[in-house]
CSV table of C-alpha atoms in Angstrom, one decimal:
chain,number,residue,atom,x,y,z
A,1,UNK,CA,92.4,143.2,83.0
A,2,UNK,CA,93.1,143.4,86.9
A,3,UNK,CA,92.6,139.7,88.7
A,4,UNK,CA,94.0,137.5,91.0
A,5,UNK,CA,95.4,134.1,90.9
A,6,UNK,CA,93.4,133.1,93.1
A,7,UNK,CA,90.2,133.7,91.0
A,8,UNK,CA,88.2,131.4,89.0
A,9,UNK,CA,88.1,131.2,85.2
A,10,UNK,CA,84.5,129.8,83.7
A,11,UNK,CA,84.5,127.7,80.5
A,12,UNK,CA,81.6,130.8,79.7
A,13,UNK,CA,84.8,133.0,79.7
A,14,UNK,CA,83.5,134.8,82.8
A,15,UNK,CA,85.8,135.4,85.8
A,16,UNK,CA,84.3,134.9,89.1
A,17,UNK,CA,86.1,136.3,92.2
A,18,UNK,CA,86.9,134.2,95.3
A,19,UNK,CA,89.7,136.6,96.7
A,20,UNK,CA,87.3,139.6,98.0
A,21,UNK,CA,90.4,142.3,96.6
A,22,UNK,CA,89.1,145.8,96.1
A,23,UNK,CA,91.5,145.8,93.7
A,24,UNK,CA,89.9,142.7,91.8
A,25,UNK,CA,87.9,143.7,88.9
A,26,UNK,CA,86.5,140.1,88.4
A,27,UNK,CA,82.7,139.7,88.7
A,28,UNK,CA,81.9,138.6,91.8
A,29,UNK,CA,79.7,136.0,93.3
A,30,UNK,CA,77.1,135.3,95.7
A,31,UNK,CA,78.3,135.8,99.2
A,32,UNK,CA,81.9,137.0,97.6
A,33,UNK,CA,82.8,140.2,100.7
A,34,UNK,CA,83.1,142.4,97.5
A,35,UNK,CA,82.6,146.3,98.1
A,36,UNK,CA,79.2,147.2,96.9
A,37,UNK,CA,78.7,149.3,93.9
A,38,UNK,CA,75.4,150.3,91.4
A,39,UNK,CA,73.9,147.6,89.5
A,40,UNK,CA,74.4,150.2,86.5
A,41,UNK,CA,78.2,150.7,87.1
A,42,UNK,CA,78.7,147.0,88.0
A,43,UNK,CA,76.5,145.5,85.1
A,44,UNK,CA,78.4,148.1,82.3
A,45,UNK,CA,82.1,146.8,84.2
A,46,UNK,CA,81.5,143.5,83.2
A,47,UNK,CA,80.1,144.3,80.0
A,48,UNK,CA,83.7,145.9,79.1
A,49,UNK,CA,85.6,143.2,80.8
A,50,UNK,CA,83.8,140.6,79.0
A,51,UNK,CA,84.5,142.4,75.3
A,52,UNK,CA,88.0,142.6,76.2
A,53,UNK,CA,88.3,138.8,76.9
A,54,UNK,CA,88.7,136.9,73.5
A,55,UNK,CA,89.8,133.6,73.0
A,56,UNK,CA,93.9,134.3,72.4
A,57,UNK,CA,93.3,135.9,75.9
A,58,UNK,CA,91.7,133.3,77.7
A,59,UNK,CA,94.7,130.5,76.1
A,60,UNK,CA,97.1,132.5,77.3
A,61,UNK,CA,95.2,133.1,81.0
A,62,UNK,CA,95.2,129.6,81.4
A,63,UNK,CA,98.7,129.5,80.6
A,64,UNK,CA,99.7,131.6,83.4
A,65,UNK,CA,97.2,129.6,85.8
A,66,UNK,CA,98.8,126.2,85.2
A,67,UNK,CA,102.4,128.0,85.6
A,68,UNK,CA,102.2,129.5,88.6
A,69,UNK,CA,101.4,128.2,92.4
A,70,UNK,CA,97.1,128.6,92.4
A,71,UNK,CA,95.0,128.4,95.4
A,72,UNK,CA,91.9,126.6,95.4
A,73,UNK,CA,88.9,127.4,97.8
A,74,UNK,CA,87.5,124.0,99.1
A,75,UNK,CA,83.9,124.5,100.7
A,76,UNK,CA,83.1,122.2,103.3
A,77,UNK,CA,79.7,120.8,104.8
A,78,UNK,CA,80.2,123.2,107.6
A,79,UNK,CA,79.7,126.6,107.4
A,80,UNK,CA,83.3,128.1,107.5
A,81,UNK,CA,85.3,127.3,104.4
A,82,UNK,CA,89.0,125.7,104.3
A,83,UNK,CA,91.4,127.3,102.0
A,84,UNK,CA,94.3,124.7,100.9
A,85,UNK,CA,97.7,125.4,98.8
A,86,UNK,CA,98.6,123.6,96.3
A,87,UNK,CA,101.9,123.2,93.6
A,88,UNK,CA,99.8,122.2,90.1
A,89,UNK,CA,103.6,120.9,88.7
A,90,UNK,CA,104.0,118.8,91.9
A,91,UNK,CA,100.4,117.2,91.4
A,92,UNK,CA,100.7,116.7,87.6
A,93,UNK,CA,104.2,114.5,88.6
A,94,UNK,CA,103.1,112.9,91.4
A,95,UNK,CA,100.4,111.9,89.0
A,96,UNK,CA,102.5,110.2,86.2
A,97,UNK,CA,105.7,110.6,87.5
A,98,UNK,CA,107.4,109.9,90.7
A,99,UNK,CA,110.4,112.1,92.5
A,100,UNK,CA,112.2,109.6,93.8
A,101,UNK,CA,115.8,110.8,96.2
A,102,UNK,CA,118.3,108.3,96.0
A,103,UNK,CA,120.7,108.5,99.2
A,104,UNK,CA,124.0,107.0,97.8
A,105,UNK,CA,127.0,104.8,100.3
A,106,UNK,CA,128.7,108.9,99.8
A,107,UNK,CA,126.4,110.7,101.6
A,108,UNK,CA,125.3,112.2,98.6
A,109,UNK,CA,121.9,112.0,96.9
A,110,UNK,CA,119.8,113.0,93.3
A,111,UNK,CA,116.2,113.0,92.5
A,112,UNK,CA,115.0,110.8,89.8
A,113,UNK,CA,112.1,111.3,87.4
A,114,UNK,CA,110.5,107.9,86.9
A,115,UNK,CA,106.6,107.1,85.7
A,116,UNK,CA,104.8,105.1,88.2
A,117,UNK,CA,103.8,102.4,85.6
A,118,UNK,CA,107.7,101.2,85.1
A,119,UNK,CA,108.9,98.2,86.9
A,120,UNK,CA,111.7,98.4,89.7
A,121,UNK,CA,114.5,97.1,87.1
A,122,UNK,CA,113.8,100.3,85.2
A,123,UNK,CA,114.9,102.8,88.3
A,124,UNK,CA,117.4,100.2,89.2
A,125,UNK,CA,119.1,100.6,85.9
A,126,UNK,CA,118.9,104.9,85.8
A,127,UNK,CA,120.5,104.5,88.9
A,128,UNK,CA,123.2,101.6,88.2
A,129,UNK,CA,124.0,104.3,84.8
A,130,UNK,CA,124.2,107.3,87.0
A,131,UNK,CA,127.2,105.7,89.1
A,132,UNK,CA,128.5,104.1,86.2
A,133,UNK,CA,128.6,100.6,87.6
A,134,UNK,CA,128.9,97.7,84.5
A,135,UNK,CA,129.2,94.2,85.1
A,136,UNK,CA,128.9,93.6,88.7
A,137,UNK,CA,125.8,96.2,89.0
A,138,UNK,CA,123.9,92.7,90.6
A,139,UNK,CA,125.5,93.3,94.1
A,140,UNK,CA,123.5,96.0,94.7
A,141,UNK,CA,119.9,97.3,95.3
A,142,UNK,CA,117.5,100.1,96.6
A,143,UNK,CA,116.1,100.1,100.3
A,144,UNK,CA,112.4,101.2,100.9
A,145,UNK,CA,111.7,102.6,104.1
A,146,UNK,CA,108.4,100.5,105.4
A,147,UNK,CA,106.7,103.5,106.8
A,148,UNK,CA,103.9,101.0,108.6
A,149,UNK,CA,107.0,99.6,110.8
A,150,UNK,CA,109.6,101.8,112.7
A,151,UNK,CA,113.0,101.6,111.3
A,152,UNK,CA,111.8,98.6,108.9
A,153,UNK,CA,113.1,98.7,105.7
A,154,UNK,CA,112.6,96.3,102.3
A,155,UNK,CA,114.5,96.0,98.7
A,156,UNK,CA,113.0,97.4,95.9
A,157,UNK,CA,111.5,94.2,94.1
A,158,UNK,CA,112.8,94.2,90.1
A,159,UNK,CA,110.1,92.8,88.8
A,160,UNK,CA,106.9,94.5,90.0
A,161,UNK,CA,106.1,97.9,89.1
A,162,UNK,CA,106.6,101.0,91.5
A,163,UNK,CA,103.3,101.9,92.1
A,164,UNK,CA,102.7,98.7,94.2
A,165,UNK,CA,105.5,99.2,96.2
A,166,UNK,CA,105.5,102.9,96.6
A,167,UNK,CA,102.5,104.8,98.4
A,168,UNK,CA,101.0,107.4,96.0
A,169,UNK,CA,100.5,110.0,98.5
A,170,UNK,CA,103.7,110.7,98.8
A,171,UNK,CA,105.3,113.4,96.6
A,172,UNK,CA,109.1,112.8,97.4
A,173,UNK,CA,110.5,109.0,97.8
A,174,UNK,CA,113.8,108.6,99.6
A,175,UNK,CA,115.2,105.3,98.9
A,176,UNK,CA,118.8,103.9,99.9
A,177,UNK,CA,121.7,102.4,97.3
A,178,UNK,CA,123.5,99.8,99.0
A,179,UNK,CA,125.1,96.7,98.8
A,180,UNK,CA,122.5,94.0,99.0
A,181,UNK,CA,124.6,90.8,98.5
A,182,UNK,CA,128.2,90.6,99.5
A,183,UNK,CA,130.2,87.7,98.0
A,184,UNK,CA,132.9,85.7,100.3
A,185,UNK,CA,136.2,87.0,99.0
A,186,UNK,CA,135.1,90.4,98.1
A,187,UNK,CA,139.2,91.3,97.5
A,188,UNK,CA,139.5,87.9,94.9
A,189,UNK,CA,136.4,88.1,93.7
A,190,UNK,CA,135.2,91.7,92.7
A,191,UNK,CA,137.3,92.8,89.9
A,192,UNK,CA,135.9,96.8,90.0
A,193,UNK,CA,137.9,99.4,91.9
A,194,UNK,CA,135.1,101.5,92.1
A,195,UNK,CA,132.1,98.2,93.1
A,196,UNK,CA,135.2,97.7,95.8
A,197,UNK,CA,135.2,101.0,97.2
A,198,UNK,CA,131.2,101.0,98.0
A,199,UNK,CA,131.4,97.5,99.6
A,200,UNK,CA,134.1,99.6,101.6
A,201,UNK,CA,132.0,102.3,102.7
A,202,UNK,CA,128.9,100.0,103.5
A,203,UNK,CA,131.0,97.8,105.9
A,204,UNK,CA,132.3,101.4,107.4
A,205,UNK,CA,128.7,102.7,108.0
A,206,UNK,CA,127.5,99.3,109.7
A,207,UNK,CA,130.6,99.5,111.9
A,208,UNK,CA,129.9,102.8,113.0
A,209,UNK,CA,126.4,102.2,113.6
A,210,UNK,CA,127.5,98.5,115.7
A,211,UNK,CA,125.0,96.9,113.0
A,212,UNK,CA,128.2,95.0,112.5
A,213,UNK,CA,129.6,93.7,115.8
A,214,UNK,CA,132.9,93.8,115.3
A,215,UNK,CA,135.5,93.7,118.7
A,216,UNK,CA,138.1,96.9,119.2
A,217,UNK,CA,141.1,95.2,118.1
A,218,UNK,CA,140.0,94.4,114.5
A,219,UNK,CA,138.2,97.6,114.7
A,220,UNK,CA,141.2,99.8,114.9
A,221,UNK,CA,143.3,97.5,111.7
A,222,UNK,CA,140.2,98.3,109.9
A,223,UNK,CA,140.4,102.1,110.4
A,224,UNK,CA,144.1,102.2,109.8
A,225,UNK,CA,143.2,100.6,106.4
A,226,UNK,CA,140.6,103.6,105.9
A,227,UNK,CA,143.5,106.3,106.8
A,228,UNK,CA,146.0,105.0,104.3
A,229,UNK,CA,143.6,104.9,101.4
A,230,UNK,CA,142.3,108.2,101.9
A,231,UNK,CA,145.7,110.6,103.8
A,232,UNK,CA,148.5,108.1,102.4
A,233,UNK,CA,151.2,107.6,104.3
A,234,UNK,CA,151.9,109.0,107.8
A,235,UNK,CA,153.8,112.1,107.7
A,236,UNK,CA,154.8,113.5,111.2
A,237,UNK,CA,154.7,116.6,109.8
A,238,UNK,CA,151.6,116.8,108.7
A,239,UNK,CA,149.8,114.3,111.0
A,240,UNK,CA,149.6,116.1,114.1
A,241,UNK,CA,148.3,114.8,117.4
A,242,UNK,CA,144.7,115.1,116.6
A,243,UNK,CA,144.5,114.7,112.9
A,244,UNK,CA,142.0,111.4,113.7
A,245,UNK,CA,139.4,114.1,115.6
A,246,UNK,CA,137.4,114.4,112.1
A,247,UNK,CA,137.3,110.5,111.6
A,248,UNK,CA,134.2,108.3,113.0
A,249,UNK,CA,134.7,104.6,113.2
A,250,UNK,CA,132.8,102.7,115.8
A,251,UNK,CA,130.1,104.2,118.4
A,252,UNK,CA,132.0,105.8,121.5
A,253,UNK,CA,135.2,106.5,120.2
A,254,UNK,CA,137.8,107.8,122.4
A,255,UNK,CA,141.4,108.9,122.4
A,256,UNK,CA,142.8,105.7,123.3
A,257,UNK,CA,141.4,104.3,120.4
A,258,UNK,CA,142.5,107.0,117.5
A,259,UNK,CA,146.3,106.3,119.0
A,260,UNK,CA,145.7,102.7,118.0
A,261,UNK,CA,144.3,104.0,114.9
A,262,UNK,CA,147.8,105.7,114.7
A,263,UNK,CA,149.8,103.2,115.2
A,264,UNK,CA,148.3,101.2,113.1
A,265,UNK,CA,148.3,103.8,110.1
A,266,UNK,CA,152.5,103.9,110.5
A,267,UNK,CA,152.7,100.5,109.8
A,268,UNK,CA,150.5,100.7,106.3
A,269,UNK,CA,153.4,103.0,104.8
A,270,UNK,CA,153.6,102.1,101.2
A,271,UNK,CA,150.4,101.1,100.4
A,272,UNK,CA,148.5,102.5,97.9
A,273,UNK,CA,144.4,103.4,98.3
A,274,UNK,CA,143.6,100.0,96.0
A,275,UNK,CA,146.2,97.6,98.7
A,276,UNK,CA,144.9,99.0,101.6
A,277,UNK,CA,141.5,98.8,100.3
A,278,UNK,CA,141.9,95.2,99.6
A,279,UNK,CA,143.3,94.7,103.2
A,280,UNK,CA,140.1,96.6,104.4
A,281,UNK,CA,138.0,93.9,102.8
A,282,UNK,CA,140.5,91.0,103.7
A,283,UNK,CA,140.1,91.8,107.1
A,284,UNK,CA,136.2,92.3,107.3
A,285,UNK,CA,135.1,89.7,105.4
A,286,UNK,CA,136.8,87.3,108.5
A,287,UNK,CA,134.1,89.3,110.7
A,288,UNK,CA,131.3,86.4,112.1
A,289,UNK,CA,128.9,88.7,110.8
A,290,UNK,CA,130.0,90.4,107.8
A,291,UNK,CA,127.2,90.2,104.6
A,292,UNK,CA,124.6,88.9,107.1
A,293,UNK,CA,121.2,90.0,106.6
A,294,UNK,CA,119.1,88.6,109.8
A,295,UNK,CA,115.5,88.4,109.6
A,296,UNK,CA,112.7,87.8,112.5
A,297,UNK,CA,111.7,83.4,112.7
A,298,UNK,CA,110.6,81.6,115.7
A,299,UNK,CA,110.7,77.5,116.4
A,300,UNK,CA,107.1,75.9,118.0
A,301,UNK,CA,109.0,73.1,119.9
A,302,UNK,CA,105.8,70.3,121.0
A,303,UNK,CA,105.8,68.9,124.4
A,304,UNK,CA,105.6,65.4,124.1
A,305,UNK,CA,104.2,64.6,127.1
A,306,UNK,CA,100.7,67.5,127.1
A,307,UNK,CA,100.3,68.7,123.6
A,308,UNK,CA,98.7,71.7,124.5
A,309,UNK,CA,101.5,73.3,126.8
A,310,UNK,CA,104.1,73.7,123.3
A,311,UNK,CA,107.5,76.4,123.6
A,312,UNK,CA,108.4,79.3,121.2
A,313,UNK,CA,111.9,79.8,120.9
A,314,UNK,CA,112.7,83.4,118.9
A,315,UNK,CA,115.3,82.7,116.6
A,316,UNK,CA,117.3,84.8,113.7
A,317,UNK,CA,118.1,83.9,110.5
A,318,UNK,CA,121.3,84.9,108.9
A,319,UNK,CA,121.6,85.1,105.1
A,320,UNK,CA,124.6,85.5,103.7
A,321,UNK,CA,127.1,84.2,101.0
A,322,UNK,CA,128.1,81.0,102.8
A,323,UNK,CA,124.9,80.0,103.5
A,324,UNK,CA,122.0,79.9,106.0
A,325,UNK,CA,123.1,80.8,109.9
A,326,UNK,CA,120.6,80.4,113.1
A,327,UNK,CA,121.0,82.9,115.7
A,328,UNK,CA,119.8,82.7,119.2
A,329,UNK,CA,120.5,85.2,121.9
A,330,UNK,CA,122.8,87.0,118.9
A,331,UNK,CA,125.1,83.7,119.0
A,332,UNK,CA,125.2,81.3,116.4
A,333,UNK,CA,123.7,77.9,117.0
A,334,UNK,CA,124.1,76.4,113.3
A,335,UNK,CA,124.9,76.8,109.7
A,336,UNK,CA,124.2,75.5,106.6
A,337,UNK,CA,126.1,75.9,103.9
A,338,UNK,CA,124.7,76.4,100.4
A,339,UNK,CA,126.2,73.4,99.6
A,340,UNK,CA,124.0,71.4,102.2
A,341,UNK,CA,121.0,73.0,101.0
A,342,UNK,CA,118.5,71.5,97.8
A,343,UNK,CA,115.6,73.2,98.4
A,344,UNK,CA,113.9,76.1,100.0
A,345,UNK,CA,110.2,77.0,100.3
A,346,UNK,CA,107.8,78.6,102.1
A,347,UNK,CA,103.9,77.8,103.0
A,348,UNK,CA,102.6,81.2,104.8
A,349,UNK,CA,104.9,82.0,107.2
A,350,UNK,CA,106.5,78.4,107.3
A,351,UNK,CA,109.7,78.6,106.2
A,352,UNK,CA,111.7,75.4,104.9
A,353,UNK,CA,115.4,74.2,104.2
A,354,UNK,CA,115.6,70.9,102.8
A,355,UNK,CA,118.9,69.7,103.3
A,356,UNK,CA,121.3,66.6,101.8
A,357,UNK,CA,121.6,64.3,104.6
A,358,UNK,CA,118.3,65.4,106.5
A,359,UNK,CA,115.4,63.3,104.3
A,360,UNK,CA,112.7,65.5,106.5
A,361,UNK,CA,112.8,69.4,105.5
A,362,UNK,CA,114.2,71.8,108.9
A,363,UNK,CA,111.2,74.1,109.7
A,364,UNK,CA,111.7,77.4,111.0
């Protein structure tokens, strides 16, 4: 039997042609641009196709069908016709399933198969296994890109399922593994070679994308660290005059700065990857903003004298492991410790920090 994929099999066990092939033997259809042929001819066709098709056949037709790429002829209210591809695997998981990309702190990714009923602990945890993280898996978390807002992302919630946090028409997901808590001693207090080395190459991206102001200085004892853990020693043999050319530290790196980067890297001699990746963290964690995640607040400040003239002042606000920062003008105003703090809550998009010594709660 000679049809095409692109063909339609009836429950009657008939096949109906859509494709308009002289080489398609299927019966055709109303308005189908099928050659013409006799009534007797055509009638006495179908009559041997139709004998031929048994059931075994048609089980095994419809095997083929949902194996392959089909094409499906949508008809529209106009009068020409729109003709749309689609991937019957890719529907079927999209349906139950989603193909989730994880980006890992590497620059490496993998797809994950995950049904959209599970809750964001469940990916959270195929993930943490794949990298092999144990104890101190809690540091980390998964970034959503918010497609309503540009470059606006959000953490994948634990406890609500992913199908109201991912959109469903969407076949592929791409979704970030990063750090999402740093503590204040990261060299002291994080026990894990491995949990150190990706709060290593977090702090490395944000300085090279100045998401982490940082000044030039530090900048450079940073990336002499980097160059000890990963070429070892200096070697003036080996290290040639532009042996840094392949290395990317901060945004608009010049020559000037890979010779501090050099000189630097001389004076790590004898450290091993896990010392100078401990120095690396030492050193950043002393950074002004280092684990600070600043979100979007404003102040309404009254006008005592004519209520209806009040002032908006746009503020940051800068969690972090020591506590709650303000930020105005990308320079910080106050801080308040997590020791200052006994309560937080919100009301809308009121925001309050009730603090020890302050019996009335700070609003921002």
């Amino acid at each position: 039997l000679t049809w095409h994929y692109n063909c339609e099999l009836l429950p009657d066990r008939e096949v109906k042609c859509f494709c308009g092939s002289k080489n398609c033997r299927a019966k055709p259809i109303i308005n189908a641009p099928l050659p013409t042929t006799s009534s007797s001819s055509s009638q006495s066709t179908d009559e041997s196709i139709l004998s031929t098709l048994n059931l075994t056949n048609i089980s095994k037709i419809k095997r083929n069908l949902f194996s392959r790429m089909i094409s499906f002829r949508y008809l529209s209210s106009h009068k020409t016709s729109i003709y749309r591809s689609y991937n019957l695997r890719s529907f079927q998981l999209g349906h139950d399933q989603y193909s989730v990309v994880i980006h890992f702190l590497d620059d490496t990714e993998r797809t994950f198969h995950i049904d959209r009923r599970c809750k964001g602990i469940d990916l959270l945890n195929e993930v943490f296994d794949y990298l092999e993280l144990a104890d101190e898996r809690k540091y980390f978390g998964l970034l959503i890109e918010d497609l309503t807002q540009d470059f606006a992302y959000r953490w994948l919630d634990s406890t609500k399922t992913l199908k109201k946090q991912l959109k469903t028409n969407i076949l592929s997901y791409h979704l970030y593994c990063k750090v999402r808590f740093f503590v204040k001693d990261p060299a002291k207090q994080i026990d894990d070679e491995f949990t150190k080395y990706l709060c290593v190459l977090q702090i490395k991206k944000e300085l090279l994308s100045g998401k982490l102001p940082c000044q030039r200085s530090t900048a450079a004892i940073l990336a002499g660290y980097i160059i000890q853990s990963e070429l070892g020693d200096y070697d003036v043999n080996k290290h040639q005059k532009r042996y840094l050319n392949d290395f990317h530290f901060i945004p608009f790196q010049n020559s000037d700065f890979e010779n501090e980067i050099q000189k630097y890297h001389k004076l790590n001699r004898g450290q091993s990857p896990a010392d100078a990746e401990n120095n690396y963290l030492r050193v950043a964690s002393s950074l002004a903003m280092y684990g600070v995640e600043l979100h979007k607040a404003s102040v309404k400040i009254s006008n005592t004298n004519n209520s209806l003239y009040n002032s908006i002042i746009e503020l940051h606000v800068g969690v972090c492991a020591i506590g709650i920062s303000i930020f105005q003008n990308s320079i910080k105003i106050n801080t308040f410790s997590w020791d200052q703090i006994t309560k937080i809550s919100f009301k809308r998009r009121t925001f309050y920090v009730q603090l020890i010594k302050n019996p009335s709660p700070a609003r921002v």
